[in-house]
PDB file of C-alpha atoms in Angstrom:
ATOM      1  CA  MET A   4      15.044-152.660 -35.094  1.00 84.00           C
ATOM      2  CA  ASN A   5      14.019-155.502 -35.445  1.00 88.00           C
ATOM      3  CA  SER A   6      12.530-157.997 -38.522  1.00 86.00           C
ATOM      4  CA  THR A   7       8.721-158.147 -36.335  1.00 89.00           C
ATOM      5  CA  GLN A   8       9.322-154.432 -35.974  1.00 91.00           C
ATOM      6  CA  ILE A   9      10.355-153.718 -39.902  1.00 91.00           C
ATOM      7  CA  ALA A  10       7.459-156.319 -41.236  1.00 91.00           C
ATOM      8  CA  CYS A  11       4.535-154.357 -39.211  1.00 93.00           C
ATOM      9  CA  PHE A  12       5.969-150.993 -40.248  1.00 91.00           C
ATOM     10  CA  LEU A  13       6.218-152.282 -43.696  1.00 93.00           C
ATOM     11  CA  GLU A  14       2.380-153.043 -43.522  1.00 92.00           C
ATOM     12  CA  VAL A  15       1.087-150.086 -41.726  1.00 93.00           C
ATOM     13  CA  ALA A  16       3.037-147.734 -43.990  1.00 93.00           C
ATOM     14  CA  LYS A  17       1.611-150.201 -47.326  1.00 92.00           C
ATOM     15  CA  SER A  18      -2.353-150.083 -46.081  1.00 91.00           C
ATOM     16  CA  LEU A  19      -2.448-146.782 -43.402  1.00 93.00           C
ATOM     17  CA  SER A  20      -3.916-149.333 -41.794  1.00 92.00           C
ATOM     18  CA  PHE A  21      -3.745-150.580 -38.151  1.00 91.00           C
ATOM     19  CA  ALA A  22      -5.961-152.910 -38.040  1.00 91.00           C
ATOM     20  CA  ARG A  23      -6.101-153.796 -42.127  1.00 92.00           C
ATOM     21  CA  ALA A  24      -1.929-154.104 -40.564  1.00 91.00           C
ATOM     22  CA  ALA A  25      -3.183-156.575 -38.012  1.00 91.00           C
ATOM     23  CA  GLN A  26      -4.788-158.501 -40.796  1.00 90.00           C
ATOM     24  CA  ALA A  27      -2.610-159.320 -42.997  1.00 89.00           C
ATOM     25  CA  LEU A  28       0.534-160.184 -40.694  1.00 88.00           C
ATOM     26  CA  TYR A  29      -2.505-162.485 -38.732  1.00 86.00           C
ATOM     27  CA  THR A  30      -2.009-160.933 -35.070  1.00 88.00           C
ATOM     28  CA  SER A  31      -4.239-157.589 -33.092  1.00 90.00           C
ATOM     29  CA  GLN A  32      -4.473-155.092 -33.853  1.00 90.00           C
ATOM     30  CA  PRO A  33      -2.790-153.898 -29.872  1.00 91.00           C
ATOM     31  CA  VAL A  34       0.908-156.308 -30.927  1.00 92.00           C
ATOM     32  CA  ILE A  35       0.816-153.982 -34.590  1.00 91.00           C
ATOM     33  CA  SER A  36       0.551-150.425 -32.106  1.00 92.00           C
ATOM     34  CA  TYR A  37       2.978-152.077 -29.320  1.00 92.00           C
ATOM     35  CA  GLN A  38       5.658-152.649 -32.565  1.00 91.00           C
ATOM     36  CA  ILE A  39       5.158-149.397 -34.334  1.00 93.00           C
ATOM     37  CA  LYS A  40       5.052-146.871 -30.776  1.00 93.00           C
ATOM     38  CA  SER A  41       8.836-148.956 -29.704  1.00 93.00           C
ATOM     39  CA  LEU A  42      10.655-148.743 -33.172  1.00 92.00           C
ATOM     40  CA  GLU A  43       9.660-144.337 -32.952  1.00 92.00           C
ATOM     41  CA  SER A  44      11.073-145.036 -29.375  1.00 93.00           C
ATOM     42  CA  GLU A  45      14.183-146.366 -30.184  1.00 93.00           C
ATOM     43  CA  LEU A  46      14.701-144.645 -33.538  1.00 93.00           C
ATOM     44  CA  GLU A  47      13.286-141.374 -32.041  1.00 93.00           C
ATOM     45  CA  LEU A  48      11.261-141.122 -35.092  1.00 92.00           C
ATOM     46  CA  ARG A  49       7.834-140.235 -35.185  1.00 94.00           C
ATOM     47  CA  LEU A  50       6.271-142.757 -37.957  1.00 93.00           C
ATOM     48  CA  PHE A  51       2.845-142.254 -38.467  1.00 92.00           C
ATOM     49  CA  THR A  52      -0.015-139.289 -37.909  1.00 91.00           C
ATOM     50  CA  ARG A  53      -2.407-140.998 -36.285  1.00 87.00           C
ATOM     51  CA  THR A  54      -6.249-139.685 -35.408  1.00 83.00           C
ATOM     52  CA  ASN A  55      -9.745-140.970 -34.888  1.00 78.00           C
ATOM     53  CA  ARG A  56     -10.341-141.801 -38.787  1.00 80.00           C
ATOM     54  CA  ASN A  57      -6.598-141.891 -40.119  1.00 88.00           C
ATOM     55  CA  VAL A  58      -3.229-142.431 -40.408  1.00 91.00           C
ATOM     56  CA  ALA A  59      -1.080-140.817 -42.448  1.00 93.00           C
ATOM     57  CA  LEU A  60       3.035-141.352 -43.251  1.00 92.00           C
ATOM     58  CA  THR A  61       5.106-138.504 -41.132  1.00 93.00           C
ATOM     59  CA  ALA A  62       8.467-137.280 -44.461  1.00 94.00           C
ATOM     60  CA  ALA A  63      10.490-139.056 -42.231  1.00 94.00           C
ATOM     61  CA  GLY A  64       8.234-142.509 -42.204  1.00 92.00           C
ATOM     62  CA  GLU A  65       7.666-142.156 -45.939  1.00 93.00           C
ATOM     63  CA  TYR A  66      11.168-141.605 -45.752  1.00 94.00           C
ATOM     64  CA  LEU A  67      11.893-145.087 -44.383  1.00 93.00           C
ATOM     65  CA  TYR A  68       9.611-146.185 -46.198  1.00 92.00           C
ATOM     66  CA  GLU A  69      10.229-146.063 -49.349  1.00 92.00           C
ATOM     67  CA  ARG A  70      14.204-146.954 -49.027  1.00 92.00           C
ATOM     68  CA  LEU A  71      12.835-150.588 -46.050  1.00 91.00           C
ATOM     69  CA  GLU A  72      10.395-152.067 -48.938  1.00 90.00           C
ATOM     70  CA  PRO A  73      12.878-152.623 -51.566  1.00 91.00           C
ATOM     71  CA  VAL A  74      15.369-154.133 -49.266  1.00 90.00           C
ATOM     72  CA  SER A  75      12.577-156.182 -47.671  1.00 88.00           C
ATOM     73  CA  ARG A  76      11.400-157.294 -50.717  1.00 88.00           C
ATOM     74  CA  GLU A  77      14.931-158.433 -51.878  1.00 91.00           C
ATOM     75  CA  ILE A  78      15.675-160.040 -48.354  1.00 89.00           C
ATOM     76  CA  ARG A  79      12.708-161.877 -49.104  1.00 86.00           C
ATOM     77  CA  LYS A  80      14.005-163.186 -52.345  1.00 89.00           C
ATOM     78  CA  MET A  81      17.120-163.954 -51.187  1.00 89.00           C
ATOM     79  CA  VAL A  82      15.718-165.962 -48.068  1.00 84.00           C
ATOM     80  CA  ARG A  83      13.637-168.169 -50.973  1.00 82.00           C
ATOM     81  CA  ALA A  84      16.652-168.455 -52.789  1.00 81.00           C
ATOM     82  CA  ALA A  85      18.372-170.104 -49.563  1.00 80.00           C
ATOM     83  CA  GLN A  86      15.748-172.200 -49.071  1.00 73.00           C
ATOM     84  CA  GLU A  87      15.564-173.916 -52.345  1.00 69.00           C
ATOM     85  CA  ILE A  88      19.445-173.871 -52.321  1.00 68.00           C
ATOM     86  CA  GLN A  89      18.991-176.563 -48.416  1.00 66.00           C
ATOM     87  CA  ARG A  90      16.106-177.730 -50.142  1.00 64.00           C
ATOM     88  CA  GLN A  91      18.431-179.010 -53.005  1.00 60.00           C
ATOM     89  CA  GLN A  92      20.803-180.243 -50.322  1.00 56.00           C
ATOM     90  CA  GLN A  93      18.339-182.215 -48.346  1.00 55.00           C
ATOM     91  CA  GLN A  94      17.631-184.310 -51.772  1.00 63.00           C
ATOM     92  CA  GLY A  95      21.431-185.095 -51.879  1.00 75.00           C
ATOM     93  CA  LEU A  96      23.071-187.097 -54.881  1.00 87.00           C
ATOM     94  CA  ARG A  97      21.812-190.062 -55.929  1.00 89.00           C
ATOM     95  CA  ILE A  98      24.778-192.227 -58.223  1.00 92.00           C
ATOM     96  CA  LEU A  99      24.696-195.367 -60.059  1.00 91.00           C
ATOM     97  CA  VAL A 100      28.217-197.410 -60.005  1.00 89.00           C
ATOM     98  CA  ARG A 101      28.752-200.174 -61.353  1.00 80.00           C
ATOM     99  CA  ARG A 102      29.680-203.151 -59.088  1.00 73.00           C
ATOM    100  CA  LEU A 103      32.313-204.617 -61.585  1.00 74.00           C
ATOM    101  CA  ALA A 104      33.943-201.238 -62.039  1.00 72.00           C
ATOM    102  CA  ASP A 105      37.235-199.939 -59.845  1.00 73.00           C
ATOM    103  CA  TYR A 106      36.397-197.663 -57.566  1.00 76.00           C
ATOM    104  CA  SER A 107      39.208-196.036 -56.596  1.00 76.00           C
ATOM    105  CA  CYS A 108      39.194-193.080 -58.506  1.00 74.00           C
ATOM    106  CA  LEU A 109      35.067-192.394 -57.769  1.00 83.00           C
ATOM    107  CA  THR A 110      35.733-193.117 -53.988  1.00 87.00           C
ATOM    108  CA  LYS A 111      38.684-190.234 -54.397  1.00 87.00           C
ATOM    109  CA  ALA A 112      36.057-187.683 -55.975  1.00 89.00           C
ATOM    110  CA  MET A 113      33.288-188.731 -53.064  1.00 90.00           C
ATOM    111  CA  ARG A 114      36.340-187.677 -49.808  1.00 92.00           C
ATOM    112  CA  ARG A 115      36.736-184.554 -51.526  1.00 92.00           C
ATOM    113  CA  PHE A 116      33.088-183.889 -52.274  1.00 92.00           C
ATOM    114  CA  SER A 117      31.954-184.264 -48.764  1.00 90.00           C
ATOM    115  CA  ASP A 118      34.714-182.732 -46.765  1.00 91.00           C
ATOM    116  CA  ASP A 119      33.812-179.273 -49.692  1.00 89.00           C
ATOM    117  CA  HIS A 120      29.975-179.759 -49.239  1.00 85.00           C
ATOM    118  CA  PRO A 121      29.046-181.907 -46.226  1.00 84.00           C
ATOM    119  CA  LEU A 122      26.069-180.736 -46.057  1.00 78.00           C
ATOM    120  CA  ILE A 123      24.853-182.285 -49.360  1.00 84.00           C
ATOM    121  CA  PRO A 124      24.295-186.504 -48.681  1.00 85.00           C
ATOM    122  CA  ILE A 125      25.580-188.746 -50.769  1.00 88.00           C
ATOM    123  CA  ASP A 126      23.784-192.155 -51.268  1.00 87.00           C
ATOM    124  CA  ILE A 127      24.905-195.283 -54.059  1.00 88.00           C
ATOM    125  CA  LEU A 128      22.908-197.573 -55.493  1.00 86.00           C
ATOM    126  CA  THR A 129      25.218-200.699 -56.830  1.00 80.00           C
ATOM    127  CA  HIS A 130      22.883-202.840 -58.626  1.00 68.00           C
ATOM    128  CA  GLU A 131      19.516-201.979 -60.859  1.00 66.00           C
ATOM    129  CA  GLU A 132      18.119-203.510 -63.890  1.00 66.00           C
ATOM    130  CA  ARG A 133      17.040-201.042 -65.778  1.00 74.00           C
ATOM    131  CA  ARG A 134      19.045-199.055 -68.542  1.00 82.00           C
ATOM    132  CA  VAL A 135      21.204-195.920 -67.048  1.00 87.00           C
ATOM    133  CA  ARG A 136      20.025-193.579 -70.221  1.00 87.00           C
ATOM    134  CA  ASP A 137      16.520-194.355 -68.517  1.00 87.00           C
ATOM    135  CA  LEU A 138      17.156-193.461 -64.689  1.00 89.00           C
ATOM    136  CA  LEU A 139      19.335-189.871 -66.070  1.00 90.00           C
ATOM    137  CA  SER A 140      16.631-189.425 -67.784  1.00 87.00           C
ATOM    138  CA  SER A 141      13.517-189.518 -65.750  1.00 85.00           C
ATOM    139  CA  GLY A 142      15.596-187.759 -62.951  1.00 85.00           C
ATOM    140  CA  GLU A 143      16.020-191.715 -60.254  1.00 85.00           C
ATOM    141  CA  ILE A 144      19.173-191.006 -60.198  1.00 90.00           C
ATOM    142  CA  GLN A 145      21.490-188.082 -60.661  1.00 91.00           C
ATOM    143  CA  LEU A 146      24.857-189.293 -61.805  1.00 93.00           C
ATOM    144  CA  ALA A 147      26.108-192.351 -63.084  1.00 93.00           C
ATOM    145  CA  PHE A 148      29.134-194.319 -62.858  1.00 92.00           C
ATOM    146  CA  CYS A 149      28.999-196.584 -65.946  1.00 89.00           C
ATOM    147  CA  TYR A 150      30.866-197.887 -69.394  1.00 88.00           C
ATOM    148  CA  GLY A 151      31.055-195.015 -71.709  1.00 88.00           C
ATOM    149  CA  TYR A 152      29.131-196.874 -74.134  1.00 86.00           C
ATOM    150  CA  GLU A 153      26.441-197.111 -72.069  1.00 86.00           C
ATOM    151  CA  VAL A 154      25.699-193.239 -72.669  1.00 88.00           C
ATOM    152  CA  ARG A 155      27.313-192.326 -75.646  1.00 82.00           C
ATOM    153  CA  GLU A 156      24.651-192.773 -78.136  1.00 82.00           C
ATOM    154  CA  ASP A 157      22.018-190.785 -76.156  1.00 86.00           C
ATOM    155  CA  SER A 158      22.108-186.614 -77.311  1.00 87.00           C
ATOM    156  CA  LYS A 159      20.529-185.667 -74.317  1.00 90.00           C
ATOM    157  CA  LEU A 160      22.983-186.673 -71.866  1.00 92.00           C
ATOM    158  CA  GLU A 161      26.710-186.316 -70.944  1.00 92.00           C
ATOM    159  CA  PHE A 162      30.116-187.997 -70.132  1.00 93.00           C
ATOM    160  CA  LEU A 163      33.114-187.910 -68.310  1.00 92.00           C
ATOM    161  CA  PRO A 164      35.669-190.323 -69.055  1.00 91.00           C
ATOM    162  CA  LEU A 165      37.287-190.939 -65.408  1.00 88.00           C
ATOM    163  CA  ASP A 166      39.582-194.134 -66.268  1.00 86.00           C
ATOM    164  CA  ARG A 167      39.226-197.544 -68.201  1.00 86.00           C
ATOM    165  CA  ALA A 168      38.000-200.881 -67.566  1.00 86.00           C
ATOM    166  CA  PHE A 169      39.454-204.428 -69.871  1.00 89.00           C
ATOM    167  CA  TYR A 170      38.047-207.246 -70.375  1.00 91.00           C
ATOM    168  CA  TYR A 171      38.583-210.494 -68.371  1.00 93.00           C
ATOM    169  CA  VAL A 172      37.675-213.881 -69.569  1.00 94.00           C
ATOM    170  CA  LEU A 173      36.114-215.748 -65.988  1.00 94.00           C
ATOM    171  CA  VAL A 174      36.106-219.947 -65.626  1.00 95.00           C
ATOM    172  CA  ASN A 175      36.281-221.802 -62.413  1.00 95.00           C
ATOM    173  CA  ARG A 176      39.255-223.276 -60.633  1.00 94.00           C
ATOM    174  CA  ASP A 177      39.285-226.713 -62.284  1.00 93.00           C
ATOM    175  CA  HIS A 178      39.093-225.121 -65.988  1.00 94.00           C
ATOM    176  CA  PRO A 179      42.198-225.891 -68.824  1.00 93.00           C
ATOM    177  CA  LEU A 180      42.350-222.603 -69.607  1.00 94.00           C
ATOM    178  CA  THR A 181      43.981-221.237 -66.162  1.00 94.00           C
ATOM    179  CA  ALA A 182      46.874-222.424 -67.777  1.00 94.00           C
ATOM    180  CA  PHE A 183      46.668-219.392 -70.256  1.00 94.00           C
ATOM    181  CA  LYS A 184      48.280-215.760 -68.535  1.00 94.00           C
ATOM    182  CA  TYR A 185      46.154-214.448 -71.503  1.00 94.00           C
ATOM    183  CA  LEU A 186      43.645-215.120 -73.847  1.00 95.00           C
ATOM    184  CA  THR A 187      42.644-214.077 -77.030  1.00 95.00           C
ATOM    185  CA  PHE A 188      38.939-215.036 -78.493  1.00 94.00           C
ATOM    186  CA  GLU A 189      40.501-218.173 -81.253  1.00 94.00           C
ATOM    187  CA  ASP A 190      41.760-219.800 -77.338  1.00 95.00           C
ATOM    188  CA  LEU A 191      38.421-220.287 -77.185  1.00 94.00           C
ATOM    189  CA  THR A 192      37.891-221.631 -79.280  1.00 94.00           C
ATOM    190  CA  GLY A 193      34.930-224.769 -79.327  1.00 93.00           C
ATOM    191  CA  GLU A 194      34.285-223.435 -75.618  1.00 93.00           C
ATOM    192  CA  THR A 195      30.981-222.439 -74.604  1.00 93.00           C
ATOM    193  CA  LEU A 196      29.935-218.429 -73.308  1.00 92.00           C
ATOM    194  CA  ILE A 197      27.868-218.106 -70.554  1.00 89.00           C
ATOM    195  CA  LEU A 198      25.857-214.315 -71.335  1.00 83.00           C
ATOM    196  CA  MET A 199      23.306-212.728 -69.024  1.00 72.00           C
ATOM    197  CA  ASP A 200      22.576-209.250 -70.019  1.00 60.00           C
ATOM    198  CA  THR A 201      26.295-208.589 -69.351  1.00 61.00           C
ATOM    199  CA  GLU A 202      28.386-205.580 -70.710  1.00 58.00           C
ATOM    200  CA  LEU A 203      29.735-208.337 -73.896  1.00 65.00           C
ATOM    201  CA  GLN A 204      25.839-208.016 -75.011  1.00 61.00           C
ATOM    202  CA  LYS A 205      25.845-204.167 -74.798  1.00 69.00           C
ATOM    203  CA  ASN A 206      29.168-202.815 -76.051  1.00 73.00           C
ATOM    204  CA  LYS A 207      28.369-204.516 -79.653  1.00 71.00           C
ATOM    205  CA  ASP A 208      32.316-203.321 -80.329  1.00 76.00           C
ATOM    206  CA  VAL A 209      33.465-206.097 -78.256  1.00 83.00           C
ATOM    207  CA  ILE A 210      32.890-209.152 -80.727  1.00 85.00           C
ATOM    208  CA  SER A 211      29.497-210.068 -83.097  1.00 83.00           C
ATOM    209  CA  ALA A 212      27.249-213.320 -83.066  1.00 82.00           C
ATOM    210  CA  LYS A 213      28.466-214.535 -86.204  1.00 88.00           C
ATOM    211  CA  GLU A 214      31.510-214.091 -85.572  1.00 90.00           C
ATOM    212  CA  LEU A 215      31.232-216.331 -82.026  1.00 89.00           C
ATOM    213  CA  GLU A 216      29.958-218.899 -84.539  1.00 90.00           C
ATOM    214  CA  ARG A 217      32.457-218.601 -87.192  1.00 93.00           C
ATOM    215  CA  LEU A 218      35.269-219.360 -84.015  1.00 93.00           C
ATOM    216  CA  GLY A 219      33.006-222.068 -82.935  1.00 94.00           C
ATOM    217  CA  ILE A 220      31.647-221.009 -79.829  1.00 93.00           C
ATOM    218  CA  GLY A 221      28.478-221.817 -78.445  1.00 91.00           C
ATOM    219  CA  ILE A 222      26.345-219.264 -75.798  1.00 88.00           C
ATOM    220  CA  CYS A 223      24.630-220.226 -73.513  1.00 85.00           C
ATOM    221  CA  TYR A 224      21.853-218.185 -71.878  1.00 79.00           C
ATOM    222  CA  PRO A 225      21.055-219.238 -68.443  1.00 69.00           C
ATOM    223  CA  SER A 226      17.526-218.421 -66.420  1.00 61.00           C
ATOM    224  CA  GLY A 227      17.241-216.341 -63.195  1.00 66.00           C
ATOM    225  CA  SER A 228      20.103-213.320 -63.035  1.00 75.00           C
ATOM    226  CA  PHE A 229      23.875-211.258 -63.514  1.00 79.00           C
ATOM    227  CA  ASP A 230      24.711-214.145 -60.189  1.00 81.00           C
ATOM    228  CA  SER A 231      23.327-217.412 -61.368  1.00 84.00           C
ATOM    229  CA  MET A 232      25.220-216.657 -64.635  1.00 86.00           C
ATOM    230  CA  LEU A 233      28.583-216.732 -62.412  1.00 88.00           C
ATOM    231  CA  LEU A 234      27.297-219.671 -60.508  1.00 90.00           C
ATOM    232  CA  ALA A 235      27.916-221.346 -63.755  1.00 90.00           C
ATOM    233  CA  VAL A 236      30.987-220.662 -64.578  1.00 92.00           C
ATOM    234  CA  GLU A 237      31.830-221.605 -61.083  1.00 93.00           C
ATOM    235  CA  ALA A 238      29.982-224.883 -61.799  1.00 92.00           C
ATOM    236  CA  GLY A 239      31.930-225.046 -65.025  1.00 92.00           C
ATOM    237  CA  ALA A 240      29.171-224.699 -67.529  1.00 91.00           C
ATOM    238  CA  GLY A 241      31.503-222.947 -69.237  1.00 92.00           C
ATOM    239  CA  PHE A 242      33.147-219.405 -69.427  1.00 94.00           C
ATOM    240  CA  THR A 243      32.302-215.611 -69.094  1.00 92.00           C
ATOM    241  CA  VAL A 244      33.454-212.338 -70.327  1.00 91.00           C
ATOM    242  CA  LEU A 245      33.289-209.132 -68.532  1.00 88.00           C
ATOM    243  CA  PRO A 246      35.210-205.774 -68.638  1.00 86.00           C
ATOM    244  CA  CYS A 247      36.305-205.020 -64.716  1.00 83.00           C
ATOM    245  CA  GLY A 248      39.112-202.994 -62.956  1.00 78.00           C
ATOM    246  CA  LYS A 249      42.372-204.953 -62.329  1.00 80.00           C
ATOM    247  CA  ALA A 250      41.712-205.496 -59.033  1.00 80.00           C
ATOM    248  CA  LYS A 251      38.184-207.325 -58.553  1.00 82.00           C
ATOM    249  CA  ARG A 252      37.754-210.798 -57.629  1.00 85.00           C
ATOM    250  CA  PHE A 253      35.188-213.210 -58.439  1.00 87.00           C
ATOM    251  CA  SER A 254      34.346-215.271 -55.597  1.00 87.00           C
ATOM    252  CA  GLY A 255      35.319-218.893 -56.502  1.00 90.00           C
ATOM    253  CA  LEU A 256      36.488-218.261 -60.115  1.00 94.00           C
ATOM    254  CA  ILE A 257      39.905-216.973 -62.371  1.00 95.00           C
ATOM    255  CA  LYS A 258      40.473-213.875 -64.009  1.00 94.00           C
ATOM    256  CA  ILE A 259      42.552-214.609 -67.463  1.00 96.00           C
ATOM    257  CA  PRO A 260      42.899-211.243 -69.540  1.00 95.00           C
ATOM    258  CA  LEU A 261      41.225-211.042 -72.826  1.00 93.00           C
ATOM    259  CA  LYS A 262      43.862-209.457 -75.296  1.00 92.00           C
ATOM    260  CA  ASN A 263      42.934-207.568 -78.554  1.00 87.00           C
ATOM    261  CA  VAL A 264      40.210-206.022 -77.543  1.00 87.00           C
ATOM    262  CA  HIS A 265      39.793-202.629 -76.505  1.00 86.00           C
ATOM    263  CA  ALA A 266      39.220-201.289 -73.056  1.00 87.00           C
ATOM    264  CA  VAL A 267      36.145-199.450 -72.601  1.00 87.00           C
ATOM    265  CA  GLU A 268      35.901-195.650 -70.203  1.00 88.00           C
ATOM    266  CA  LEU A 269      34.252-195.471 -67.196  1.00 88.00           C
ATOM    267  CA  GLY A 270      33.459-192.203 -66.443  1.00 90.00           C
ATOM    268  CA  LEU A 271      30.475-190.354 -64.620  1.00 93.00           C
ATOM    269  CA  ALA A 272      27.133-189.672 -66.568  1.00 93.00           C
ATOM    270  CA  TRP A 273      24.728-187.024 -66.429  1.00 93.00           C
ATOM    271  CA  ALA A 274      21.427-185.409 -68.276  1.00 90.00           C
ATOM    272  CA  ARG A 275      22.922-182.152 -69.805  1.00 83.00           C
ATOM    273  CA  GLU A 276      18.940-180.478 -69.209  1.00 75.00           C
ATOM    274  CA  GLN A 277      19.002-181.531 -65.568  1.00 69.00           C
ATOM    275  CA  ASP A 278      18.883-178.383 -62.717  1.00 62.00           C
ATOM    276  CA  GLN A 279      21.133-179.696 -60.398  1.00 72.00           C
ATOM    277  CA  GLU A 280      23.808-178.025 -58.928  1.00 79.00           C
ATOM    278  CA  ALA A 281      24.857-180.787 -56.664  1.00 83.00           C
ATOM    279  CA  ALA A 282      25.473-182.783 -59.585  1.00 88.00           C
ATOM    280  CA  GLY A 283      27.454-180.807 -61.185  1.00 88.00           C
ATOM    281  CA  LYS A 284      29.940-179.941 -58.088  1.00 89.00           C
ATOM    282  CA  PHE A 285      30.765-183.605 -58.181  1.00 92.00           C
ATOM    283  CA  VAL A 286      31.474-183.752 -61.551  1.00 91.00           C
ATOM    284  CA  ASP A 287      33.597-180.806 -61.111  1.00 91.00           C
ATOM    285  CA  THR A 288      34.978-182.672 -57.826  1.00 91.00           C
ATOM    286  CA  ALA A 289      35.748-185.684 -59.966  1.00 90.00           C
ATOM    287  CA  ALA A 290      37.094-183.548 -63.223  1.00 89.00           C
ATOM    288  CA  GLU A 291      39.475-182.069 -60.630  1.00 89.00           C
ATOM    289  CA  CYS A 292      40.645-185.564 -58.769  1.00 85.00           C
ATOM    290  CA  TRP A 293      41.675-186.872 -62.392  1.00 78.00           C
ATOM    291  CA  GLY A 294      43.493-184.262 -63.839  1.00 75.00           C
ATOM    292  CA  LYS A 295      40.904-184.175 -66.516  1.00 66.00           C
ATOM    293  CA  LYS A 296      38.778-180.959 -68.024  1.00 58.00           C
ATOM    294  CA  ALA A 297      34.607-181.313 -67.538  1.00 53.00           C
ATOM    295  CA  ASN A 298      33.434-180.018 -71.321  1.00 50.00           C
ATOM    296  CA  LYS A 299      30.254-179.861 -70.738  1.00 47.00           C
ATOM    297  CA  LYS A 300      27.317-177.873 -69.548  1.00 44.00           C
ATOM    298  CA  THR A 301      26.210-177.434 -66.087  1.00 39.00           C
ATOM    299  CA  PRO A 302      24.257-180.451 -64.795  1.00 40.00           C
TER     300      PRO A 302
END
C-alpha cells in the first residue's frame, strides 16, 4: 500500500465518485480505477461497490476510511511542519560581530553549533553602520555579538554576557605615551582625543565631555570612517580609546591599557519576540560552552 493508492482511495471514499476524485487529484479516471483495483488486490479486500450510476463504500472500505483519513491528515500536518523546519534551516543565521572583539568565545560556540546542526548555515557580518538594536528589531540579523550597553536599555532585546572587553589607549609607535605600561585619563591631559562614532561615545559611563574638558583633553572628529580615525592616530594627530580583546592588534599602532575604567560586557543579543528556533539553539550552545545560564525567553 503506497501513498498514491492511499490518496486515491481517500478521495474516492470522500466524494464517492471516480470522476470527481480524478479531478481533485489532477489525473485521469482510468488512473484512479487502476490504483483502487491494485489496492484491493494487494489488501485482498473489496473496498467499493460500483454500478453504472453509484459508488459506495463496503463495510471493510468504510472501516479503512474512518481510520486512514485522520492518519493521512496528521501525516500532511507533519510534512508541512518538516517543510517549515527545513525552510528555517535554509534561511540560516545572520550574526553581526563587532570587529574589535575577541572572537575566541564565539568561534568555539560556532564550531560546536555547526557540528550539532550541520544543515543550518551561519552568515557573519563584521561591519555595519546602523545600530545593533535596529538590526535586531527589524529581523535583518538574528543575533549580534556586541557590547552589553548597546542593547541593555531596550526591553525588546535579550543579552547573554559571555566575555569582557577592556579599554585601551591607541597611539602611533613614535608617540611619547608608548613609554607607559598603562594610562589613566589624567595622564592624557593636553593630548588630543580622536573620535569617530566609537564605543567611547556610545558608552556614556566611561567619561563625559565635561570631564574631558576639565582634564584639558581636546577632541577631534575627523571626517570619514572608523578607518580614517585609525589613520589619523597612526599619522600622529592624537590618540583614541577603544574597548577590544587583549589579543587584538592594530597595524602601526600601540595599545596601552586604560586604568580605572570598568571593562564592558561582551556577548550575544537577540530580539525577545523573534520566532527563530536556530537563534535559540545557538544561544544555548554558546551558554553551554562558557558555563553560562541563558536566562531568556526562547528566541
